[in-house]
Coordinates of C-alpha atoms in Angstrom, one line a residue:
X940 CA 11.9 8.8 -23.7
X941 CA 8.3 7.8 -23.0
X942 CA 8.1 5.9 -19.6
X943 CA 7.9 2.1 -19.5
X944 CA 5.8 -0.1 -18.3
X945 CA 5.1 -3.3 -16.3
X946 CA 4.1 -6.0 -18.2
X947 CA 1.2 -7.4 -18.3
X948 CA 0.1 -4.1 -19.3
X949 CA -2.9 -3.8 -17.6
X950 CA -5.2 -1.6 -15.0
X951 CA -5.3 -3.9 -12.3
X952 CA -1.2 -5.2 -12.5
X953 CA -1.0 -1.1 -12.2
X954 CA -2.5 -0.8 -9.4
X955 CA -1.3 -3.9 -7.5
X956 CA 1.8 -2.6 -8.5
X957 CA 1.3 1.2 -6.7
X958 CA -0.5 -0.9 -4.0
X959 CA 2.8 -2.5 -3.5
X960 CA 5.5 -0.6 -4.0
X961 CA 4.3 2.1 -1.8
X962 CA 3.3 -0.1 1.2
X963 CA 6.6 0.5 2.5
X964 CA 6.1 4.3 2.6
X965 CA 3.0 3.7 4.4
X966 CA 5.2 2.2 7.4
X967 CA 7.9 4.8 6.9
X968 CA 5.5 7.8 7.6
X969 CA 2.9 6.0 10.2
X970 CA 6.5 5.5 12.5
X971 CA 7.8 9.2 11.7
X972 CA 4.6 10.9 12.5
X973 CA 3.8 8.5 15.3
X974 CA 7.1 9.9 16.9
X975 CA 6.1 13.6 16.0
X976 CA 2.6 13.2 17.5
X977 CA 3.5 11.3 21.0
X978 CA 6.8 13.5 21.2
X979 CA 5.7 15.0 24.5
X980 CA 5.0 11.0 26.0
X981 CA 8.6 10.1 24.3
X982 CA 10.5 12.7 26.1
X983 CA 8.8 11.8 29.6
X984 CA 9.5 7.9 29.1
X985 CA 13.0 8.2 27.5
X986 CA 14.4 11.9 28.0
X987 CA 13.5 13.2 31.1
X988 CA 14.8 16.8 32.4
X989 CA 14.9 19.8 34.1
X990 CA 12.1 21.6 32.4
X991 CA 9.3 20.3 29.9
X992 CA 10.9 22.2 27.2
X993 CA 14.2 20.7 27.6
X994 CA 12.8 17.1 27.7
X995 CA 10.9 18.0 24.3
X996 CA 14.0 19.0 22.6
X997 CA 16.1 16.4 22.8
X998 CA 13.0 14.3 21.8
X999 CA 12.8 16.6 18.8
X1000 CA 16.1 16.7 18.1
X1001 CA 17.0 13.1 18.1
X1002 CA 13.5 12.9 15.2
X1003 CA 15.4 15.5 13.4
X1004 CA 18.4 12.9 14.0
X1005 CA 17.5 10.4 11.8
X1006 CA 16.9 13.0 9.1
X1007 CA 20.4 13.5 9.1
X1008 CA 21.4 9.9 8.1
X1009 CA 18.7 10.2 5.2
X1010 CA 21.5 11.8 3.1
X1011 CA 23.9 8.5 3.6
X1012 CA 21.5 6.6 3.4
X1013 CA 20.2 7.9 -0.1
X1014 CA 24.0 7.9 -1.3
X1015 CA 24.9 4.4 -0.5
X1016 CA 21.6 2.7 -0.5
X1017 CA 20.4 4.6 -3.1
X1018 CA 23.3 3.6 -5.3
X1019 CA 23.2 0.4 -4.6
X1020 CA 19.4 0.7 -5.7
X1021 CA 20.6 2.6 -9.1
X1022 CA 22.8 -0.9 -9.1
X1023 CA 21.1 -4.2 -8.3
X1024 CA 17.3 -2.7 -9.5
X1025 CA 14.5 -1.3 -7.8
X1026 CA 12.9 -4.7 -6.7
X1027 CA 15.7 -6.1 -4.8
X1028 CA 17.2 -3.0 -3.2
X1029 CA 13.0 -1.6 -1.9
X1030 CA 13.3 -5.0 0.2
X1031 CA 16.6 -3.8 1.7
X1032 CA 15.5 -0.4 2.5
X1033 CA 12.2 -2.0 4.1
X1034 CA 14.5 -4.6 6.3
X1035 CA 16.3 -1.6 7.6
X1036 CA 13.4 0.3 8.7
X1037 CA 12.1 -2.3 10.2
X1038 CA 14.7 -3.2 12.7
X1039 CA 14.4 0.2 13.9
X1040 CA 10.9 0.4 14.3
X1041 CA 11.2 -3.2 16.3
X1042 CA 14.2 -1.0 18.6
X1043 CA 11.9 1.9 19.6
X1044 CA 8.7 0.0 20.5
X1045 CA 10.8 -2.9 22.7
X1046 CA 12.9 -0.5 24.5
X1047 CA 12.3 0.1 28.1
X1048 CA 11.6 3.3 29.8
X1049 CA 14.8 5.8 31.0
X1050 CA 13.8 4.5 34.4
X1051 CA 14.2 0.8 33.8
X1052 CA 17.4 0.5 32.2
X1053 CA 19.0 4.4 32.4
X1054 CA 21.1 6.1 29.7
X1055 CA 20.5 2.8 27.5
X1056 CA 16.8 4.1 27.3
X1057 CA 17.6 6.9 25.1
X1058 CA 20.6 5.5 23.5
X1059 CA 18.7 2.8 21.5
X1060 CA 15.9 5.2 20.4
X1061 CA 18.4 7.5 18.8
X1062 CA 19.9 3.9 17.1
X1063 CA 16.5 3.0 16.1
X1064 CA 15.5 6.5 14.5
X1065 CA 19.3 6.2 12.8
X1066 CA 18.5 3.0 11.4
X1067 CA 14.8 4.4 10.0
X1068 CA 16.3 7.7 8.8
X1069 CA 19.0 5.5 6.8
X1070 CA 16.9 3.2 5.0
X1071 CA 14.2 6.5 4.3
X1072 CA 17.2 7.7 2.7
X1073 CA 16.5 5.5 -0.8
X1074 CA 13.0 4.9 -0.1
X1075 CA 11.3 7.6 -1.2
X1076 CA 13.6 7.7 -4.2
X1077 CA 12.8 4.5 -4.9
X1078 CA 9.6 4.3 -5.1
X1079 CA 9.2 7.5 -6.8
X1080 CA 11.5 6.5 -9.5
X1081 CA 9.5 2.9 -9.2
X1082 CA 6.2 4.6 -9.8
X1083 CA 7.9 7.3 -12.7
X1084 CA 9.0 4.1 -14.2
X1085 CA 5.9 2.3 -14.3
X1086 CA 3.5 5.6 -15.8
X1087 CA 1.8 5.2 -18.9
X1088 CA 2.8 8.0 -21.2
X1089 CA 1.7 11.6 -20.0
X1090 CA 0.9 10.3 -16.7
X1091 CA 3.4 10.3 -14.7
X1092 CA 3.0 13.1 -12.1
X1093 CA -0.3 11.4 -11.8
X1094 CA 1.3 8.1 -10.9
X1095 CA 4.1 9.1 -9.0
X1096 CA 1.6 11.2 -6.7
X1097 CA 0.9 8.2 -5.3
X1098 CA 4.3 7.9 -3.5
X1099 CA 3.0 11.0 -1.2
X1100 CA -0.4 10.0 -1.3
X1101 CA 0.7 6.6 0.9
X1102 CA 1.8 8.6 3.3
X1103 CA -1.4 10.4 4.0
X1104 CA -2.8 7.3 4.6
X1105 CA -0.5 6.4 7.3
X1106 CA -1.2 10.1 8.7
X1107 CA -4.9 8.5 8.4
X1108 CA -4.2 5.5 10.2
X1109 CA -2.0 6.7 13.0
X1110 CA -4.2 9.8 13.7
X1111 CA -7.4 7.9 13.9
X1112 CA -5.7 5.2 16.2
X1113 CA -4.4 8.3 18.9
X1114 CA -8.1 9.7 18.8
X1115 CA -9.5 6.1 19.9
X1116 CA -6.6 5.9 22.3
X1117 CA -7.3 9.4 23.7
X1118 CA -11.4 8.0 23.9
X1119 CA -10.6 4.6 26.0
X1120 CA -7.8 5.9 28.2
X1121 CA -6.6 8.9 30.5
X1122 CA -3.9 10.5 30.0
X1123 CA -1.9 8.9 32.4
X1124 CA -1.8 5.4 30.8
X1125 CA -1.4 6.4 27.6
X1126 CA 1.5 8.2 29.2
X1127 CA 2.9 5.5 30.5
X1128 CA 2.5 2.7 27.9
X1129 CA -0.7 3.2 25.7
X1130 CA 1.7 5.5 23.2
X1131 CA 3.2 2.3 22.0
X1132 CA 0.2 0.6 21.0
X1133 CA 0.0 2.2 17.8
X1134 CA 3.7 1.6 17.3
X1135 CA 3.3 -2.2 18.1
X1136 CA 0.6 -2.3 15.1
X1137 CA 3.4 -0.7 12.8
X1138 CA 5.6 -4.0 13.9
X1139 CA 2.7 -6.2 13.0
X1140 CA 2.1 -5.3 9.7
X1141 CA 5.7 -5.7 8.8
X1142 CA 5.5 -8.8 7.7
X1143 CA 2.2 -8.1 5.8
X1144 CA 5.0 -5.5 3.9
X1145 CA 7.7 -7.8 3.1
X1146 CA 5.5 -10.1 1.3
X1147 CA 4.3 -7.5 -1.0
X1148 CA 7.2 -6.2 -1.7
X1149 CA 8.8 -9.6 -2.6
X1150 CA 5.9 -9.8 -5.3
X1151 CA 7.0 -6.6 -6.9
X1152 CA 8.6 -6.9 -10.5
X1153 CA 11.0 -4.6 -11.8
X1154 CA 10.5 -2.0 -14.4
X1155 CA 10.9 -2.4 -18.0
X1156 CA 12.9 0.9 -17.7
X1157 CA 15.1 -0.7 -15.9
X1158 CA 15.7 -3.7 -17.1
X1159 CA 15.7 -1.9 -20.7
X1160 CA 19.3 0.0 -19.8
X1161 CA 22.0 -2.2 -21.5
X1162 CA 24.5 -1.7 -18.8
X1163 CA 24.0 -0.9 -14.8
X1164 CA 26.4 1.7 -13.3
X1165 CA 28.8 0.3 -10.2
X1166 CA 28.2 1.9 -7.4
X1167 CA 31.8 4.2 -7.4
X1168 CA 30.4 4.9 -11.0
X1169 CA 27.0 6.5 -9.8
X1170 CA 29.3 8.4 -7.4
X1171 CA 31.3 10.1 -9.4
X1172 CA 27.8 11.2 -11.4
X1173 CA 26.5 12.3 -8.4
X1174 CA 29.8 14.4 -8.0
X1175 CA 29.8 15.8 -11.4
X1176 CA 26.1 16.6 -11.5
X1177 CA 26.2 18.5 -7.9
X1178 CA 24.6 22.0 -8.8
X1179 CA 21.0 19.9 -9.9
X1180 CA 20.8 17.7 -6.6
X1181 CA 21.8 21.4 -4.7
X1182 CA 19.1 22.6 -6.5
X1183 CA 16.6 19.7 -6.4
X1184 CA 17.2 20.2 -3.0
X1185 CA 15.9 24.0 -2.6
X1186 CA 13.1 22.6 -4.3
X1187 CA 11.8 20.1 -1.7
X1188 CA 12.3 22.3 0.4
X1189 CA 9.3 24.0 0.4
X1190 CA 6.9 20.3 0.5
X1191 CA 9.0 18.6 3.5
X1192 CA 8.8 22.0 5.7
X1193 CA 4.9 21.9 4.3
X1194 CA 4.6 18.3 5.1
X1195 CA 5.7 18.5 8.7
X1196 CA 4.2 21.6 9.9
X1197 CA 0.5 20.3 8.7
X1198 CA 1.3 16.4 10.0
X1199 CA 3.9 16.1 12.3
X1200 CA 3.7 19.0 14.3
X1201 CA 0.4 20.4 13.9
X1202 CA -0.8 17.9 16.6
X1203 CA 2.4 19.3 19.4
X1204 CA 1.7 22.8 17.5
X1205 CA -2.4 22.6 19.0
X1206 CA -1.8 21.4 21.7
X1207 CA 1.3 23.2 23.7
X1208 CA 0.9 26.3 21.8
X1209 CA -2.9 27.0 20.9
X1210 CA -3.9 25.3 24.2
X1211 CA -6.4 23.4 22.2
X1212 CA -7.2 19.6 23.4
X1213 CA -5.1 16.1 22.0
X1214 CA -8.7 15.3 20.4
X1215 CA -9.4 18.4 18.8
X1216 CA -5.4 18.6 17.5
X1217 CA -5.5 14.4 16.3
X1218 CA -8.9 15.6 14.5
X1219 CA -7.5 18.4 12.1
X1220 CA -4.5 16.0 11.6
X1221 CA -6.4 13.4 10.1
X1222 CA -8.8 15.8 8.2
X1223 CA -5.9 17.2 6.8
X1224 CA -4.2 14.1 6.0
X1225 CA -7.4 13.3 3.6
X1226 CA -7.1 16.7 2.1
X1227 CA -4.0 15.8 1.5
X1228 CA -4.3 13.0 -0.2
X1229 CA -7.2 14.7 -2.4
X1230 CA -4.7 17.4 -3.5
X1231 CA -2.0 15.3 -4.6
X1232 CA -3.3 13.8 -8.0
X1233 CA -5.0 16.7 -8.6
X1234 CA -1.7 18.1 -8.2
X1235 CA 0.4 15.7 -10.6
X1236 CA -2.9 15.4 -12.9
X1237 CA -2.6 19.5 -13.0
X1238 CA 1.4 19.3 -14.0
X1239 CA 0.5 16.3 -16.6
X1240 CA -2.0 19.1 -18.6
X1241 CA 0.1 21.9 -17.9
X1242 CA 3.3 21.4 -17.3
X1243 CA 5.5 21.3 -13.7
X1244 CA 7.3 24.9 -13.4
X1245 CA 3.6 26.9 -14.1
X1246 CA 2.7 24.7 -10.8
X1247 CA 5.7 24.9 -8.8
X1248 CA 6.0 28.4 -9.4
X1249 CA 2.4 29.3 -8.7
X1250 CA 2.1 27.6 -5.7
X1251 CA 5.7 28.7 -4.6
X1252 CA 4.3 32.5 -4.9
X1253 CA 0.8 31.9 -3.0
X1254 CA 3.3 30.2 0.1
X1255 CA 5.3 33.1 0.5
X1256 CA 2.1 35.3 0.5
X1257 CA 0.4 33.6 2.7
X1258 CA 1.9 31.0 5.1
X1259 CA 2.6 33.4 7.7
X1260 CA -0.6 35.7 7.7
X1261 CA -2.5 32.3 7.6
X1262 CA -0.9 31.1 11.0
X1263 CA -0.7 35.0 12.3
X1264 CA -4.7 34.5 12.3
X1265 CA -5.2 31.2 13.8
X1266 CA -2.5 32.3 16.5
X1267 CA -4.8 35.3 17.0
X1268 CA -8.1 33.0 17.8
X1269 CA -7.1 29.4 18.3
X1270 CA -10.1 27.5 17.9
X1271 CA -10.9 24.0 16.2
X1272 CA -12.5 25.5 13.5
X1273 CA -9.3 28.2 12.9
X1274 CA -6.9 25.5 13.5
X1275 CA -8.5 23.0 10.7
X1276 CA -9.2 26.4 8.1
X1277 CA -5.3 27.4 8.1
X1278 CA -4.1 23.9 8.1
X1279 CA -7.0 23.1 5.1
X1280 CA -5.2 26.2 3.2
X1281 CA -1.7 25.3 3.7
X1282 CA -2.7 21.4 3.2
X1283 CA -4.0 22.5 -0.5
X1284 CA -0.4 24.7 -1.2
X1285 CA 1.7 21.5 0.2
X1286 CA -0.7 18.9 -2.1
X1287 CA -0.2 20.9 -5.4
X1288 CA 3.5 22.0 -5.3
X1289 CA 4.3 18.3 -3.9
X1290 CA 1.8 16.8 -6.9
X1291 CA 3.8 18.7 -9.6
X1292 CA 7.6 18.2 -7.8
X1293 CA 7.8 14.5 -7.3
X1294 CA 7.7 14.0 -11.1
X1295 CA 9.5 17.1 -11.7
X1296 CA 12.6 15.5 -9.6
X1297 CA 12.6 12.4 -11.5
X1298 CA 13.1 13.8 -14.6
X1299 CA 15.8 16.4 -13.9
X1300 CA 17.9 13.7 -12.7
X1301 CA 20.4 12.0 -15.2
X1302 CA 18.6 8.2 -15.6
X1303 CA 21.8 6.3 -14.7
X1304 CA 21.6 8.0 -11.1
X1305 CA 17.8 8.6 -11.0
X1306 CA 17.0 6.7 -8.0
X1307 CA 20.3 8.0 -6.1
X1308 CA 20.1 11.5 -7.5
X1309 CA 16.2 11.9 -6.4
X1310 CA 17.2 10.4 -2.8
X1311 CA 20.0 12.6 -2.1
X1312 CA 18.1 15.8 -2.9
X1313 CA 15.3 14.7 -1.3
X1314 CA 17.0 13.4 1.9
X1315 CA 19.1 16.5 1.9
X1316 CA 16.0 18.6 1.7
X1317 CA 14.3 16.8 5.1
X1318 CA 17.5 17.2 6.7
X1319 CA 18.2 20.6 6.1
X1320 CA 14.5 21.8 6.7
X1321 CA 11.4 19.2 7.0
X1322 CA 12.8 16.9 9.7
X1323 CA 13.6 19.7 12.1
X1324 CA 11.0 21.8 12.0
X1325 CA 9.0 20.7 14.5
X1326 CA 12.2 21.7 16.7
X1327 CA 12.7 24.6 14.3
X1328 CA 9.2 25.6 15.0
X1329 CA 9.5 25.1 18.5
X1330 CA 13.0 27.3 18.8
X1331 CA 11.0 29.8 16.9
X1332 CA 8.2 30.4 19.1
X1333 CA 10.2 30.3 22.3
X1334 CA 13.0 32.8 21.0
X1335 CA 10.2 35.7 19.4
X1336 CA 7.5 34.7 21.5
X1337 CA 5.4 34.8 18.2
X1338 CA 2.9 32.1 18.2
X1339 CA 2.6 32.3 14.2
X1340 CA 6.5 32.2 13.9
X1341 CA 6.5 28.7 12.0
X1342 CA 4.9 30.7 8.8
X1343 CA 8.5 32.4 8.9
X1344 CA 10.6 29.3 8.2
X1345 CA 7.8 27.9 5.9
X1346 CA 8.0 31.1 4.2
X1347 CA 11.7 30.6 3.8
X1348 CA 11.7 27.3 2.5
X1349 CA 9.0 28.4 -0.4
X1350 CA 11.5 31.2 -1.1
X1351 CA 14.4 28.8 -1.8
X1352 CA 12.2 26.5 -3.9
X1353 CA 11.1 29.4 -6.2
X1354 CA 14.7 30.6 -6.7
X1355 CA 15.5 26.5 -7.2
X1356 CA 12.4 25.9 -10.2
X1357 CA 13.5 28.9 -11.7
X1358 CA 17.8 27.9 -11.8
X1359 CA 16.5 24.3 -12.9
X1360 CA 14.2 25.3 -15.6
X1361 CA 16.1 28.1 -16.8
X1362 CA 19.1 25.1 -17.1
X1363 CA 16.9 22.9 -19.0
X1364 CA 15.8 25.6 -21.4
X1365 CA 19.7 26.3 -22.2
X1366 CA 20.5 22.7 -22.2
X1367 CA 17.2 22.2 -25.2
X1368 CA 18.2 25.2 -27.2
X1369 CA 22.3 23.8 -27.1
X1370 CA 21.1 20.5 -28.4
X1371 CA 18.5 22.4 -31.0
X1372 CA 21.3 24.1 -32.0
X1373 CA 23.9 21.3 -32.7
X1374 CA 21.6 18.8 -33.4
X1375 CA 18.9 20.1 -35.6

């Protein structure tokens, strides 16, 4: 089935329609990689401890917190999506992340009001993992929907693509920050400026969203499953979101170690300064968002498993050598080199997967089936690997040690194209068989 589209048919509903749908992406990623990149200020205003490591754990560990309610959250919400349509239930999804943005940036300091302090933080990252549950399935699927025919990896590229911007946004705002004040105030309260403009735009979200339309796929589909329906599918079709799962992998452990962390990663471990560290991150972020329709463009022409396996291969030959040489000369120019490299792996495996995971997924369940993989994907690997990483480099004393578990992930998303294409393959050749 050819995708549909939005109607009126044109370039420029298109693209207010991407413009739109994926705003709310933007404001999930600027507030995750704000909490990545100011983890070390988080931990001294909400979790202080005995040692600066400890303090930085339970800071990372309460990020990769709200990664574990992504899976619930892309069950139920994501269901619900699958239910009421894609319009109504994005708007939910952005409601929910925006009252826990609201939580962490109004909440005082552990000194001020005690155990409460860290308390509503984890509530508020709760609340944002949940909601982040459906909405990158949603606005995948959305975008899938919405592509003209033989373009969809180039549409739905534009689901990660938003998210570079707010890498963009939020990096450029901590290297002004780190130019107009010390260290001490941002410290102390210029770490939440840059979360107060996420609450501010808020607003600016919810009224393009409540323009959106919903998709002609959608509203094509004679019948709309209940949510104890979608379910059971979900149930019965476990061994394709296990191994949609193995295949994020390898693009949320990618995503975090070049964004997220790579900012903690230069400065705590390569000594290198907040400036030099924001710099690369934003760099990258543009590389990123470069790679990424090249990436889905690439997998329109020539198919998804040729890229997923290609760029699957080059990860596990190269992630850790890469970060075994910037670990041996940490410089600015090392730093931005490896994280360039690893940006272009990430931008073409992640340009080829998105679409790849929307159509392995049975269409009555798309939008639940996509979230749950991908939800249990960041949980399982991308949202703690900056504490991953972290544990890593402590334990082997190995500077270069977040290659390993990047390595790792590109392993099981190798072995995961290779079950799911080989299952498609038998699944053609049954119906060429019975069918003609």
């Amino acid at each position: 089935m050819q995708p549909a589209s939005v109607n009126p048919a044109t370039l420029r509903s298109r693209i207010g329609a991407i413009f739109r749908v994926t705003s709310g992406n933007f404001l999930e990623q600027f507030d995750f990689f704000l909490f990545g990149f100011y983890a070390t200020y988080i931990a001294h205003t909400f979790f202080p401890a005995s040692s600066e490591f400890a303090s930085l754990m339970m800071t990372f560990a309460v990020f990769g917190a709200g990664f574990l309610m992504r899976p619930l959250g892309a069950v139920v919400l994501g269901a619900y999506i699958d239910k009421v349509g894609r319009r109504k239930g994005l708007i939910v999804t952005l409601s929910i992340m925006a009252t826990g943005t609201f939580l962490i940036v109004l909440i005082p300091s552990y000194n001020a009001i005690g155990l409460w302090a860290p308390f509503f933080v984890l509530l508020g990252r709760l609340l944002q993992g949940f909601s982040a549950g459906a909405e990158l399935g949603g606005v995948s699927v959305y975008l899938a929907e919405i592509a003209t025919p033989g373009r969809k990896g180039f549409y739905t590229s534009w689901q990660s693509g938003s998210q570079q911007v707010a890498i963009m946004v939020a990096a450029a705002m901590g290297f002004a920050l780190n130019a107009l004040l010390d260290d001490a105030a941002i410290r102390e309260w210029g770490w939440r400026i840059p979360f107060l403009f996420g609450c501010l735009i808020v607003p600016f979200i919810f009224f393009l969203r409540r323009k959106l339309e919903e998709t002609d796929a959608f509203n094509s589909r004679r019948s709309h499953p209940e949510i104890s329906d979608v379910f059971r599918t979900l149930v019965k079709n476990w061994k394709i979101v296990v191994a949609g799962m193995l295949m994020v992998a390898m693009t949320t452990t990618a995503f975090y170690l070049i964004t997220v962390y790579a900012p903690t990663f230069g400065k705590k471990v390569l000594l290198l300064s907040a400036s030099d560290s924001l710099l690369v991150t934003l760099l990258v972020a543009v590389s990123n968002f470069i790679w990424l329709p090249i990436g889905g463009a690439i997998s329109d022409r020539f198919g998804r498993k040729p890229v997923l396996i290609t760029m699957a291969l080059i990860a596990i030959a190269t992630s850790y050598p890469a970060l075994k040489f910037l670990a041996a000369d940490p410089s600015f120019y090392s730093m931005l080199g490896v994280l360039l490299w690893l940006s272009f792996i990430y931008g073409l495996y992640n340009g080829a997967m998105i679409p790849a995971l929307t159509e392995i997924m049975p269409a009555a369940v798309r939008v639940a089936g996509f979230s749950l993989a991908y939800s249990l994907a960041t949980a399982v690997f991308g949202g703690f690997t900056p504490a991953m990483s972290t544990v890593l480099i402590e334990v082997t004393g190995d500077k270069a040690a977040p290659g390993l578990w990047m390595s790792f992930a590109a392993v099981c998303a190798l072995l995961a194209t290779l079950f799911l294409y080989k299952q498609e393959s038998q699944l053609h050749h049954s119906v060429k068989k019975n069918f003609g």
